[in-house]
Tab-separated table of C-alpha atoms in Angstrom:
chain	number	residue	atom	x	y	z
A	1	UNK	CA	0.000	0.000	0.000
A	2	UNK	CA	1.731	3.282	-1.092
A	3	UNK	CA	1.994	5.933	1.910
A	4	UNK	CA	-1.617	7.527	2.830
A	5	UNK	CA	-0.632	10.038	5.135
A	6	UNK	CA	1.952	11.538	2.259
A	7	UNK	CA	-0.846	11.632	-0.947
A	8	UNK	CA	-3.241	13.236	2.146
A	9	UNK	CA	-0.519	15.832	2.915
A	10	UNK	CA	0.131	16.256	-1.090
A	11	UNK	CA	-3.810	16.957	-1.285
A	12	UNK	CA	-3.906	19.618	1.253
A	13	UNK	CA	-1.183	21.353	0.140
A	14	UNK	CA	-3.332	21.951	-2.551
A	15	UNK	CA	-5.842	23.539	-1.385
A	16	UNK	CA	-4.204	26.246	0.724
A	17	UNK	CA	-5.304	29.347	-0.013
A	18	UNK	CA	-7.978	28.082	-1.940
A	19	UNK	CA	-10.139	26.665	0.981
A	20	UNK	CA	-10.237	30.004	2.210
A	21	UNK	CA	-11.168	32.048	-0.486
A	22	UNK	CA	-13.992	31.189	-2.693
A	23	UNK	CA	-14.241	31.809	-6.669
A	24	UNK	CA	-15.624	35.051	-7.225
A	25	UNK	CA	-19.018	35.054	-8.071
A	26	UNK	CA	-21.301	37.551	-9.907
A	27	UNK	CA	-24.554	38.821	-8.332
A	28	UNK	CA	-26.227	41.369	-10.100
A	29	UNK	CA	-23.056	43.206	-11.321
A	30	UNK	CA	-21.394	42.766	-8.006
A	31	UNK	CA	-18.282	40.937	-8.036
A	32	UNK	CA	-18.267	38.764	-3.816
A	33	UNK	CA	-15.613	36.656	-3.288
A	34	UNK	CA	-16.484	34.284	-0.091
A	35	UNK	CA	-13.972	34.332	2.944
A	36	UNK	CA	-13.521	31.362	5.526
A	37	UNK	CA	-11.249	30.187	8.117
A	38	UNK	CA	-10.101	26.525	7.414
A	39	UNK	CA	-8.308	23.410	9.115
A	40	UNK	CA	-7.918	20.330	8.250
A	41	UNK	CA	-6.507	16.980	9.749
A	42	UNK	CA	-5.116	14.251	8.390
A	43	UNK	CA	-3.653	10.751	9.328
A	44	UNK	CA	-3.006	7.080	8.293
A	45	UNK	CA	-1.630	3.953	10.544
A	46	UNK	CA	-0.750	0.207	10.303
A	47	UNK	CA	-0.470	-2.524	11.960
A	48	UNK	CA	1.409	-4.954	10.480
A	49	UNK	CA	-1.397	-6.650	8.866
A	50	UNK	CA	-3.855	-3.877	8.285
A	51	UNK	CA	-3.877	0.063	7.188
A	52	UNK	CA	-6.552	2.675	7.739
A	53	UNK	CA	-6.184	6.708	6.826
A	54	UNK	CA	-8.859	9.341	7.704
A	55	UNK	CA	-8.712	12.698	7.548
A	56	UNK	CA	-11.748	15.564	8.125
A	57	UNK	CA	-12.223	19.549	7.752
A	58	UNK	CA	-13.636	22.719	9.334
A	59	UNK	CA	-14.450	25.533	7.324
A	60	UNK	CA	-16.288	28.926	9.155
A	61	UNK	CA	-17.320	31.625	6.869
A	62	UNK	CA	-16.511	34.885	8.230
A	63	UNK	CA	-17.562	36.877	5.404
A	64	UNK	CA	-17.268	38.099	1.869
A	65	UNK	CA	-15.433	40.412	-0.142
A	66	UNK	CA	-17.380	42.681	-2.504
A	67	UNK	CA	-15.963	44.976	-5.310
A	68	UNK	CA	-18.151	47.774	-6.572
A	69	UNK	CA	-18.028	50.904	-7.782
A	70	UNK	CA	-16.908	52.442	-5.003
A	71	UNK	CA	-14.329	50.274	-4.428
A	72	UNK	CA	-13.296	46.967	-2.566
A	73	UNK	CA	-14.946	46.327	0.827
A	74	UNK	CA	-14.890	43.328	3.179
A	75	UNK	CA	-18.995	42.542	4.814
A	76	UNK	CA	-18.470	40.252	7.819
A	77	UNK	CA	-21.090	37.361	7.962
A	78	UNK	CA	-22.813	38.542	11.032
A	79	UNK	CA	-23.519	35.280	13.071
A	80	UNK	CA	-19.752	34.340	13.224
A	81	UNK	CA	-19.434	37.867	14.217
A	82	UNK	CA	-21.667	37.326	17.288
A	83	UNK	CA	-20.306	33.870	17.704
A	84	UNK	CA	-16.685	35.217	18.595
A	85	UNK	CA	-18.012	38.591	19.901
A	86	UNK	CA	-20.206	37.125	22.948
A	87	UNK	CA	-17.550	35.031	24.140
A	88	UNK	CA	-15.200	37.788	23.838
A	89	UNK	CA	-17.299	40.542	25.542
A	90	UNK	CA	-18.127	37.530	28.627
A	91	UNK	CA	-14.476	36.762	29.086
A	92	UNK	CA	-13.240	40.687	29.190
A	93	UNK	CA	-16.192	41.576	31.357
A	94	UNK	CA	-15.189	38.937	33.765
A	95	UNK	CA	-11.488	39.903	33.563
A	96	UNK	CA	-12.144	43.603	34.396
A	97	UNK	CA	-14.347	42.777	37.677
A	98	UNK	CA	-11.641	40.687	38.861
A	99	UNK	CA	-9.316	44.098	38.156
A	100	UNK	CA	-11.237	46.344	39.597
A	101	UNK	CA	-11.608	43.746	42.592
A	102	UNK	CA	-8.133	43.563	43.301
A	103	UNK	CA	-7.313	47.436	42.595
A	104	UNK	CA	-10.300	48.167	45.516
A	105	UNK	CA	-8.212	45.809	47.929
């Protein structure tokens, strides 16, 4: 069996840049090209008298790019937005009572 894990790893290498941006697309004159953040895992194993590979993906679209007239503007997709913003906002409201806890002291 030739090595799994290597064709895999050839494979990804190929996608690079390309999982993360989309192929431009035309709506209605508007030129949006579709933005993600990707990962991807691979591996492959053997025993001695049997092999096995797997591999799987994430891909989280966090917006689009769209050209007009005016010019070139990013538009974040909105529910990722929130996604990483609520955390974000819980965690630095937490970190700031514990400041202002310790500064009182």
């Amino acid at each position: 069996m030739p090595n799994l894990a290597l064709e895999l790893g050839e494979q990804s290498v190929a996608l690079g840049v390309k999982s993360a941006y989309g192929e431009p697309l035309d709506v209605d004159g508007i030129a949006v090209t579709p933005v993600a953040i990707t990962w991807s895992g691979f591996g492959a194993g053997s025993d001695g008298e049997r092999d096995g590979g797997g591999g799987g993906g994430v891909a989280i679209p966090v917006g689009v790019y769209v050209r007009r007239e005016e010019g070139l503007r990013f538009e974040p997709n909105l529910v990722t937005l929130l996604a990483v913003a609520v955390p974000f906002v819980w965690v630095t409201g937490r970190a700031l009572v514990r400041i202002i806890r310790a500064l009182k002291k």
